[in-house]
Amino acid sequence: MSVSMAPGLEADPDLAYADLVDLALPAQIVAKAQVRKAVRLKPEEAPGLPAGRARLYVEARTQALLIGENLGESIRFLADVPLDARGKPPKLNKVPVLVLARPVPERPGELQLVAPDAMLALTPAREATLRAILTETSRPDAPPAITALREALHVPGNLAGEGETQLFLGTTTGAPVSISVLRRPGQPTTWGVSFTEIVDSSAHAPLPSTLAWYRLACGLPGRLPERANISATLADRRIAAEDYAQVLADLGPCTRKRAAP
């Protein structure tokens, strides 16, 4: 199973799928806008600004809302942007952008970005991927964030090489999530994830660049914790660890390209 990026994002030098989910999850407002004015703040007006960046006061014209309440025609916010080789911020006048933010209470039109770099250049690939992410996150049954791998249990089958490993995960909402890994003699190992109370051995692995993939690839620990491996024998515990490693390998890495804020 090879993990591919969302269409068009594989060539994006700045953002991966996981970066967009990181920004979308805390956002109450996601808007398309056109910059009307961008003023660089003085160093004393930009505490905590990382080297190589400028903090801008931005005024923009709202063009469309992907999520959120009506903002009106004009929005205002602060954004950090990278400096060019001359130490200058980019020219943003009339540039179309995506803004991921929260409203500032009792200040109509004023926003707080969910991260200092959450004003993004608008591209068709980014917009399409964000729309897909927001559709998934808005569903009542959206996959929750993973907090722990609570238990791993391998049970051998009746035939040599047959067995099933079950992985039980902790989540921020308390909702059950489980992974079933099936071994059959002479067949490739297969696995699936269930986001319900039913441990479903017929479940499938999540598709790449989906919220379920993100929750697992970006939330599972890099190795099976020994304390979580409750398989009965040493051989069963070894197989459970191998099956868990197979799950991680099939998911692929949780690639991020954003610099840490």
PDB file of C-alpha atoms in Angstrom:
ATOM      1  CA  MET A   1       0.000   0.000   0.000  1.00  0.00           C
ATOM      2  CA  SER A   2       1.676   3.219  -1.090  1.00  0.00           C
ATOM      3  CA  VAL A   3       0.613   6.489   0.479  1.00  0.00           C
ATOM      4  CA  SER A   4       0.052   9.191  -2.129  1.00  0.00           C
ATOM      5  CA  MET A   5      -0.521  12.846  -1.489  1.00  0.00           C
ATOM      6  CA  ALA A   6      -3.791  14.552  -2.323  1.00  0.00           C
ATOM      7  CA  PRO A   7      -3.891  15.475  -6.038  1.00  0.00           C
ATOM      8  CA  GLY A   8      -1.579  18.410  -6.718  1.00  0.00           C
ATOM      9  CA  LEU A   9      -0.112  18.565  -3.215  1.00  0.00           C
ATOM     10  CA  GLU A  10       2.772  16.192  -3.943  1.00  0.00           C
ATOM     11  CA  ALA A  11       4.555  19.076  -5.736  1.00  0.00           C
ATOM     12  CA  ASP A  12       3.791  21.633  -2.999  1.00  0.00           C
ATOM     13  CA  PRO A  13       7.119  22.620  -1.405  1.00  0.00           C
ATOM     14  CA  ASP A  14       5.487  24.104   1.680  1.00  0.00           C
ATOM     15  CA  LEU A  15       2.526  21.953   2.719  1.00  0.00           C
ATOM     16  CA  ALA A  16       1.658  18.272   3.050  1.00  0.00           C
ATOM     17  CA  TYR A  17      -1.782  16.790   3.649  1.00  0.00           C
ATOM     18  CA  ALA A  18      -1.084  16.503   7.395  1.00  0.00           C
ATOM     19  CA  ASP A  19      -0.150  20.197   7.524  1.00  0.00           C
ATOM     20  CA  LEU A  20      -3.550  21.173   6.166  1.00  0.00           C
ATOM     21  CA  VAL A  21      -5.359  18.910   8.643  1.00  0.00           C
ATOM     22  CA  ASP A  22      -3.285  20.404  11.493  1.00  0.00           C
ATOM     23  CA  LEU A  23      -4.499  23.860  10.497  1.00  0.00           C
ATOM     24  CA  ALA A  24      -8.085  22.911   9.644  1.00  0.00           C
ATOM     25  CA  LEU A  25      -8.954  21.063  12.851  1.00  0.00           C
ATOM     26  CA  PRO A  26      -8.849  24.088  15.207  1.00  0.00           C
ATOM     27  CA  ALA A  27     -10.274  26.532  12.647  1.00  0.00           C
ATOM     28  CA  GLN A  28     -13.740  27.977  13.181  1.00  0.00           C
ATOM     29  CA  ILE A  29     -13.452  30.042  10.010  1.00  0.00           C
ATOM     30  CA  VAL A  30     -11.858  29.049   6.707  1.00  0.00           C
ATOM     31  CA  ALA A  31     -12.179  31.781   4.111  1.00  0.00           C
ATOM     32  CA  LYS A  32     -10.977  32.628   0.641  1.00  0.00           C
ATOM     33  CA  ALA A  33      -9.928  36.252   0.500  1.00  0.00           C
ATOM     34  CA  GLN A  34      -7.942  38.775  -1.499  1.00  0.00           C
ATOM     35  CA  VAL A  35      -5.335  40.876   0.293  1.00  0.00           C
ATOM     36  CA  ARG A  36      -6.035  44.595   0.068  1.00  0.00           C
ATOM     37  CA  LYS A  37      -3.367  45.885   2.458  1.00  0.00           C
ATOM     38  CA  ALA A  38      -0.378  44.350   4.253  1.00  0.00           C
ATOM     39  CA  VAL A  39       1.730  46.430   6.650  1.00  0.00           C
ATOM     40  CA  ARG A  40       4.890  45.109   8.284  1.00  0.00           C
ATOM     41  CA  LEU A  41       4.976  45.579  12.047  1.00  0.00           C
ATOM     42  CA  LYS A  42       8.043  46.947  13.795  1.00  0.00           C
ATOM     43  CA  PRO A  43      10.141  44.426  15.781  1.00  0.00           C
ATOM     44  CA  GLU A  44       8.864  45.812  19.093  1.00  0.00           C
ATOM     45  CA  GLU A  45       5.311  45.237  17.869  1.00  0.00           C
ATOM     46  CA  ALA A  46       5.978  41.572  17.022  1.00  0.00           C
ATOM     47  CA  PRO A  47       7.069  39.734  20.197  1.00  0.00           C
ATOM     48  CA  GLY A  48       8.186  36.123  19.710  1.00  0.00           C
ATOM     49  CA  LEU A  49       8.652  36.503  15.966  1.00  0.00           C
ATOM     50  CA  PRO A  50      10.984  33.761  14.633  1.00  0.00           C
ATOM     51  CA  ALA A  51      14.093  34.752  12.685  1.00  0.00           C
ATOM     52  CA  GLY A  52      13.589  34.988   8.949  1.00  0.00           C
ATOM     53  CA  ARG A  53       9.951  36.056   9.219  1.00  0.00           C
ATOM     54  CA  ALA A  54       7.945  39.266   9.250  1.00  0.00           C
ATOM     55  CA  ARG A  55       4.674  39.921  11.064  1.00  0.00           C
ATOM     56  CA  LEU A  56       2.101  41.681   8.965  1.00  0.00           C
ATOM     57  CA  TYR A  57      -1.131  43.492   9.696  1.00  0.00           C
ATOM     58  CA  VAL A  58      -3.398  42.337   6.874  1.00  0.00           C
ATOM     59  CA  GLU A  59      -6.672  43.669   5.581  1.00  0.00           C
ATOM     60  CA  ALA A  60      -8.422  41.487   3.020  1.00  0.00           C
ATOM     61  CA  ARG A  61     -11.662  41.280   1.084  1.00  0.00           C
ATOM     62  CA  THR A  62     -13.727  38.163   1.785  1.00  0.00           C
ATOM     63  CA  GLN A  63     -14.484  36.188  -1.365  1.00  0.00           C
ATOM     64  CA  ALA A  64     -15.988  32.937  -0.058  1.00  0.00           C
ATOM     65  CA  LEU A  65     -16.444  31.006   3.172  1.00  0.00           C
ATOM     66  CA  LEU A  66     -15.566  27.320   3.334  1.00  0.00           C
ATOM     67  CA  ILE A  67     -16.766  27.170   6.953  1.00  0.00           C
ATOM     68  CA  GLY A  68     -17.906  29.759   9.473  1.00  0.00           C
ATOM     69  CA  GLU A  69     -20.509  32.431   9.863  1.00  0.00           C
ATOM     70  CA  ASN A  70     -20.881  35.422   7.568  1.00  0.00           C
ATOM     71  CA  LEU A  71     -17.858  37.662   8.000  1.00  0.00           C
ATOM     72  CA  GLY A  72     -18.895  40.606   5.934  1.00  0.00           C
ATOM     73  CA  GLU A  73     -16.816  42.043   3.129  1.00  0.00           C
ATOM     74  CA  SER A  74     -13.637  42.936   5.022  1.00  0.00           C
ATOM     75  CA  ILE A  75     -11.449  40.978   7.464  1.00  0.00           C
ATOM     76  CA  ARG A  76      -8.364  41.928   9.469  1.00  0.00           C
ATOM     77  CA  PHE A  77      -5.688  39.788  11.120  1.00  0.00           C
ATOM     78  CA  LEU A  78      -1.979  39.380  11.890  1.00  0.00           C
ATOM     79  CA  ALA A  79       0.079  36.880   9.921  1.00  0.00           C
ATOM     80  CA  ASP A  80       3.721  35.783   9.906  1.00  0.00           C
ATOM     81  CA  VAL A  81       5.324  35.377   6.488  1.00  0.00           C
ATOM     82  CA  PRO A  82       8.821  34.303   5.390  1.00  0.00           C
ATOM     83  CA  LEU A  83      11.337  36.917   4.253  1.00  0.00           C
ATOM     84  CA  ASP A  84      13.015  36.672   0.870  1.00  0.00           C
ATOM     85  CA  ALA A  85      16.785  36.627   0.250  1.00  0.00           C
ATOM     86  CA  ARG A  86      16.861  40.431   0.631  1.00  0.00           C
ATOM     87  CA  GLY A  87      15.114  40.299   3.985  1.00  0.00           C
ATOM     88  CA  LYS A  88      11.872  41.624   2.536  1.00  0.00           C
ATOM     89  CA  PRO A  89       8.348  40.197   2.994  1.00  0.00           C
ATOM     90  CA  PRO A  90       6.466  39.157  -0.154  1.00  0.00           C
ATOM     91  CA  LYS A  91       4.282  41.666  -1.956  1.00  0.00           C
ATOM     92  CA  LEU A  92       0.732  40.597  -1.211  1.00  0.00           C
ATOM     93  CA  ASN A  93      -1.449  43.296  -2.718  1.00  0.00           C
ATOM     94  CA  LYS A  94      -4.385  41.622  -4.523  1.00  0.00           C
ATOM     95  CA  VAL A  95      -2.961  38.144  -3.801  1.00  0.00           C
ATOM     96  CA  PRO A  96      -5.665  35.471  -3.222  1.00  0.00           C
ATOM     97  CA  VAL A  97      -5.232  33.628   0.071  1.00  0.00           C
ATOM     98  CA  LEU A  98      -6.817  31.024   2.304  1.00  0.00           C
ATOM     99  CA  VAL A  99      -7.329  32.152   5.899  1.00  0.00           C
ATOM    100  CA  LEU A 100      -7.794  29.639   8.751  1.00  0.00           C
ATOM    101  CA  ALA A 101      -8.835  31.456  11.880  1.00  0.00           C
ATOM    102  CA  ARG A 102     -11.078  32.061  14.856  1.00  0.00           C
ATOM    103  CA  PRO A 103     -13.264  35.156  15.301  1.00  0.00           C
ATOM    104  CA  VAL A 104     -12.209  37.730  17.868  1.00  0.00           C
ATOM    105  CA  PRO A 105     -15.148  38.214  20.286  1.00  0.00           C
ATOM    106  CA  GLU A 106     -16.980  41.517  19.993  1.00  0.00           C
ATOM    107  CA  ARG A 107     -14.735  42.701  17.148  1.00  0.00           C
ATOM    108  CA  PRO A 108     -16.592  42.138  13.875  1.00  0.00           C
ATOM    109  CA  GLY A 109     -14.282  41.353  10.982  1.00  0.00           C
ATOM    110  CA  GLU A 110     -11.232  40.833  13.198  1.00  0.00           C
ATOM    111  CA  LEU A 111      -9.723  37.347  13.168  1.00  0.00           C
ATOM    112  CA  GLN A 112      -7.020  35.432  15.012  1.00  0.00           C
ATOM    113  CA  LEU A 113      -5.220  32.900  12.832  1.00  0.00           C
ATOM    114  CA  VAL A 114      -5.069  29.353  14.251  1.00  0.00           C
ATOM    115  CA  ALA A 115      -1.297  29.537  13.746  1.00  0.00           C
ATOM    116  CA  PRO A 116       0.954  32.456  12.823  1.00  0.00           C
ATOM    117  CA  ASP A 117       1.419  30.987   9.329  1.00  0.00           C
ATOM    118  CA  ALA A 118      -2.243  30.107   8.730  1.00  0.00           C
ATOM    119  CA  MET A 119      -2.636  32.575   5.885  1.00  0.00           C
ATOM    120  CA  LEU A 120      -1.893  30.383   2.874  1.00  0.00           C
ATOM    121  CA  ALA A 121      -1.420  31.214  -0.764  1.00  0.00           C
ATOM    122  CA  LEU A 122      -4.534  30.001  -2.569  1.00  0.00           C
ATOM    123  CA  THR A 123      -4.029  27.153  -5.044  1.00  0.00           C
ATOM    124  CA  PRO A 124      -6.675  24.854  -6.544  1.00  0.00           C
ATOM    125  CA  ALA A 125      -5.062  21.806  -4.894  1.00  0.00           C
ATOM    126  CA  ARG A 126      -5.007  23.396  -1.454  1.00  0.00           C
ATOM    127  CA  GLU A 127      -8.603  24.560  -1.724  1.00  0.00           C
ATOM    128  CA  ALA A 128      -9.828  21.160  -2.914  1.00  0.00           C
ATOM    129  CA  THR A 129      -7.951  19.333  -0.170  1.00  0.00           C
ATOM    130  CA  LEU A 130      -9.197  21.711   2.508  1.00  0.00           C
ATOM    131  CA  ARG A 131     -12.784  21.283   1.326  1.00  0.00           C
ATOM    132  CA  ALA A 132     -12.426  17.491   1.570  1.00  0.00           C
ATOM    133  CA  ILE A 133     -10.897  17.769   5.058  1.00  0.00           C
ATOM    134  CA  LEU A 134     -13.632  20.102   6.294  1.00  0.00           C
ATOM    135  CA  THR A 135     -16.330  17.804   4.924  1.00  0.00           C
ATOM    136  CA  GLU A 136     -14.856  14.878   6.881  1.00  0.00           C
ATOM    137  CA  THR A 137     -14.280  16.782  10.118  1.00  0.00           C
ATOM    138  CA  SER A 138     -17.852  18.113  10.137  1.00  0.00           C
ATOM    139  CA  ARG A 139     -19.425  14.657  10.193  1.00  0.00           C
ATOM    140  CA  PRO A 140     -20.811  13.370  13.516  1.00  0.00           C
ATOM    141  CA  ASP A 141     -18.863  10.119  13.073  1.00  0.00           C
ATOM    142  CA  ALA A 142     -15.572  11.783  12.162  1.00  0.00           C
ATOM    143  CA  PRO A 143     -12.583   9.714  13.367  1.00  0.00           C
ATOM    144  CA  PRO A 144     -11.364  11.063  16.730  1.00  0.00           C
ATOM    145  CA  ALA A 145      -7.779  11.848  17.677  1.00  0.00           C
ATOM    146  CA  ILE A 146      -5.739   8.911  18.960  1.00  0.00           C
ATOM    147  CA  THR A 147      -4.273   9.332  22.452  1.00  0.00           C
ATOM    148  CA  ALA A 148      -2.818   5.890  23.210  1.00  0.00           C
ATOM    149  CA  LEU A 149      -2.440   2.300  22.140  1.00  0.00           C
ATOM    150  CA  ARG A 150      -4.128   0.670  25.115  1.00  0.00           C
ATOM    151  CA  GLU A 151      -3.928  -3.058  24.358  1.00  0.00           C
ATOM    152  CA  ALA A 152      -2.550  -5.418  21.732  1.00  0.00           C
ATOM    153  CA  LEU A 153      -3.578  -9.062  21.686  1.00  0.00           C
ATOM    154  CA  HIS A 154      -2.575 -11.783  19.230  1.00  0.00           C
ATOM    155  CA  VAL A 155      -4.619 -14.972  19.168  1.00  0.00           C
ATOM    156  CA  PRO A 156      -3.278 -17.847  17.030  1.00  0.00           C
ATOM    157  CA  GLY A 157      -5.654 -19.777  14.781  1.00  0.00           C
ATOM    158  CA  ASN A 158      -6.099 -23.496  14.288  1.00  0.00           C
ATOM    159  CA  LEU A 159      -3.687 -23.705  11.353  1.00  0.00           C
ATOM    160  CA  ALA A 160       0.021 -22.954  11.304  1.00  0.00           C
ATOM    161  CA  GLY A 161       0.545 -19.325  10.336  1.00  0.00           C
ATOM    162  CA  GLU A 162      -3.068 -18.383  11.057  1.00  0.00           C
ATOM    163  CA  GLY A 163      -4.074 -15.808  13.644  1.00  0.00           C
ATOM    164  CA  GLU A 164      -5.487 -12.402  14.443  1.00  0.00           C
ATOM    165  CA  THR A 165      -4.000  -9.420  16.256  1.00  0.00           C
ATOM    166  CA  GLN A 166      -6.367  -6.885  17.752  1.00  0.00           C
ATOM    167  CA  LEU A 167      -5.199  -3.397  18.694  1.00  0.00           C
ATOM    168  CA  PHE A 168      -7.388  -1.247  20.948  1.00  0.00           C
ATOM    169  CA  LEU A 169      -6.800   2.499  20.878  1.00  0.00           C
ATOM    170  CA  GLY A 170      -7.593   5.334  23.271  1.00  0.00           C
ATOM    171  CA  THR A 171      -9.160   8.528  21.880  1.00  0.00           C
ATOM    172  CA  THR A 172      -9.810  12.085  22.987  1.00  0.00           C
ATOM    173  CA  THR A 173     -13.569  11.516  22.883  1.00  0.00           C
ATOM    174  CA  GLY A 174     -13.540   8.091  24.516  1.00  0.00           C
ATOM    175  CA  ALA A 175     -15.005   6.617  21.334  1.00  0.00           C
ATOM    176  CA  PRO A 176     -13.729   3.095  20.597  1.00  0.00           C
ATOM    177  CA  VAL A 177     -11.219   2.523  17.805  1.00  0.00           C
ATOM    178  CA  SER A 178      -9.745  -0.865  17.013  1.00  0.00           C
ATOM    179  CA  ILE A 179      -7.468  -2.384  14.399  1.00  0.00           C
ATOM    180  CA  SER A 180      -7.690  -6.033  13.337  1.00  0.00           C
ATOM    181  CA  VAL A 181      -4.721  -7.682  11.639  1.00  0.00           C
ATOM    182  CA  LEU A 182      -5.439 -11.024   9.965  1.00  0.00           C
ATOM    183  CA  ARG A 183      -2.929 -13.724   9.047  1.00  0.00           C
ATOM    184  CA  ARG A 184      -3.907 -16.561   6.732  1.00  0.00           C
ATOM    185  CA  PRO A 185      -1.578 -19.354   5.561  1.00  0.00           C
ATOM    186  CA  GLY A 186      -0.116 -18.575   2.152  1.00  0.00           C
ATOM    187  CA  GLN A 187      -1.771 -15.131   1.981  1.00  0.00           C
ATOM    188  CA  PRO A 188      -0.523 -11.586   2.617  1.00  0.00           C
ATOM    189  CA  THR A 189      -1.248 -10.113   6.038  1.00  0.00           C
ATOM    190  CA  THR A 190      -4.260  -7.780   5.889  1.00  0.00           C
ATOM    191  CA  TRP A 191      -5.702  -5.311   8.349  1.00  0.00           C
ATOM    192  CA  GLY A 192      -8.515  -2.850   8.856  1.00  0.00           C
ATOM    193  CA  VAL A 193      -9.661  -0.205  11.295  1.00  0.00           C
ATOM    194  CA  SER A 194     -13.056   0.130  12.957  1.00  0.00           C
ATOM    195  CA  PHE A 195     -14.306   3.392  14.461  1.00  0.00           C
ATOM    196  CA  THR A 196     -17.259   1.729  16.205  1.00  0.00           C
ATOM    197  CA  GLU A 197     -17.762  -0.512  19.228  1.00  0.00           C
ATOM    198  CA  ILE A 198     -17.792  -3.559  16.954  1.00  0.00           C
ATOM    199  CA  VAL A 199     -14.416  -5.186  16.341  1.00  0.00           C
ATOM    200  CA  ASP A 200     -14.826  -5.793  12.618  1.00  0.00           C
ATOM    201  CA  SER A 201     -12.442  -8.327  11.077  1.00  0.00           C
ATOM    202  CA  SER A 202     -13.783  -7.375   7.627  1.00  0.00           C
ATOM    203  CA  ALA A 203     -12.839  -3.696   8.015  1.00  0.00           C
ATOM    204  CA  HIS A 204     -10.399  -2.105   5.578  1.00  0.00           C
ATOM    205  CA  ALA A 205      -7.287   0.008   5.959  1.00  0.00           C
ATOM    206  CA  PRO A 206      -7.999   3.735   5.479  1.00  0.00           C
ATOM    207  CA  LEU A 207      -7.312   5.365   2.153  1.00  0.00           C
ATOM    208  CA  PRO A 208      -4.331   7.741   2.011  1.00  0.00           C
ATOM    209  CA  SER A 209      -5.014  11.453   2.458  1.00  0.00           C
ATOM    210  CA  THR A 210      -8.179  10.899   4.485  1.00  0.00           C
ATOM    211  CA  LEU A 211      -8.947  11.904   8.047  1.00  0.00           C
ATOM    212  CA  ALA A 212      -8.860   8.259   9.185  1.00  0.00           C
ATOM    213  CA  TRP A 213      -5.399   7.876   7.655  1.00  0.00           C
ATOM    214  CA  TYR A 214      -4.247  11.080   9.373  1.00  0.00           C
ATOM    215  CA  ARG A 215      -5.544   9.945  12.767  1.00  0.00           C
ATOM    216  CA  LEU A 216      -3.615   6.680  12.553  1.00  0.00           C
ATOM    217  CA  ALA A 217      -0.461   7.724  10.707  1.00  0.00           C
ATOM    218  CA  CYS A 218      -0.017  10.863  12.817  1.00  0.00           C
ATOM    219  CA  GLY A 219      -1.398   9.523  16.105  1.00  0.00           C
ATOM    220  CA  LEU A 220      -0.046   5.997  16.593  1.00  0.00           C
ATOM    221  CA  PRO A 221       3.222   5.527  18.516  1.00  0.00           C
ATOM    222  CA  GLY A 222       6.273   4.554  16.492  1.00  0.00           C
ATOM    223  CA  ARG A 223       6.453   1.125  18.109  1.00  0.00           C
ATOM    224  CA  LEU A 224       4.160  -1.148  20.090  1.00  0.00           C
ATOM    225  CA  PRO A 225       4.519  -0.338  23.822  1.00  0.00           C
ATOM    226  CA  GLU A 226       5.533  -3.465  25.740  1.00  0.00           C
ATOM    227  CA  ARG A 227       3.055  -2.751  28.530  1.00  0.00           C
ATOM    228  CA  ALA A 228       0.205  -2.748  25.978  1.00  0.00           C
ATOM    229  CA  ASN A 229       1.135  -6.157  24.557  1.00  0.00           C
ATOM    230  CA  ILE A 230      -1.027  -8.569  26.571  1.00  0.00           C
ATOM    231  CA  SER A 231      -0.657 -11.593  24.271  1.00  0.00           C
ATOM    232  CA  ALA A 232      -0.439 -14.886  26.173  1.00  0.00           C
ATOM    233  CA  THR A 233       2.964 -16.191  25.067  1.00  0.00           C
ATOM    234  CA  LEU A 234       6.318 -14.775  24.017  1.00  0.00           C
ATOM    235  CA  ALA A 235       5.695 -15.989  20.444  1.00  0.00           C
ATOM    236  CA  ASP A 236       2.286 -14.319  20.363  1.00  0.00           C
ATOM    237  CA  ARG A 237       3.743 -11.066  21.694  1.00  0.00           C
ATOM    238  CA  ARG A 238       6.387 -11.144  18.960  1.00  0.00           C
ATOM    239  CA  ILE A 239       3.722 -11.631  16.280  1.00  0.00           C
ATOM    240  CA  ALA A 240       1.634  -8.789  17.721  1.00  0.00           C
ATOM    241  CA  ALA A 241       4.664  -6.497  17.485  1.00  0.00           C
ATOM    242  CA  GLU A 242       5.301  -7.613  13.891  1.00  0.00           C
ATOM    243  CA  ASP A 243       1.679  -7.011  12.946  1.00  0.00           C
ATOM    244  CA  TYR A 244       1.767  -3.541  14.485  1.00  0.00           C
ATOM    245  CA  ALA A 245       4.924  -2.742  12.535  1.00  0.00           C
ATOM    246  CA  GLN A 246       3.134  -3.894   9.377  1.00  0.00           C
ATOM    247  CA  VAL A 247       0.273  -1.476  10.073  1.00  0.00           C
ATOM    248  CA  LEU A 248       2.720   1.413  10.444  1.00  0.00           C
ATOM    249  CA  ALA A 249       4.566   0.430   7.276  1.00  0.00           C
ATOM    250  CA  ASP A 250       1.324   0.263   5.273  1.00  0.00           C
ATOM    251  CA  LEU A 251       0.186   3.652   6.585  1.00  0.00           C
ATOM    252  CA  GLY A 252       3.484   5.289   5.717  1.00  0.00           C
ATOM    253  CA  PRO A 253       4.976   8.300   7.493  1.00  0.00           C
ATOM    254  CA  CYS A 254       2.993  11.283   8.720  1.00  0.00           C
ATOM    255  CA  THR A 255       4.871  13.762   6.553  1.00  0.00           C
ATOM    256  CA  ARG A 256       4.800  17.420   7.513  1.00  0.00           C
ATOM    257  CA  LYS A 257       6.526  20.282   5.702  1.00  0.00           C
ATOM    258  CA  ARG A 258       5.615  23.303   7.825  1.00  0.00           C
ATOM    259  CA  ALA A 259       8.317  24.715  10.055  1.00  0.00           C
ATOM    260  CA  ALA A 260       7.350  24.380  13.708  1.00  0.00           C
ATOM    261  CA  PRO A 261       5.682  27.652  14.808  1.00  0.00           C
TER     262      PRO A 261
END
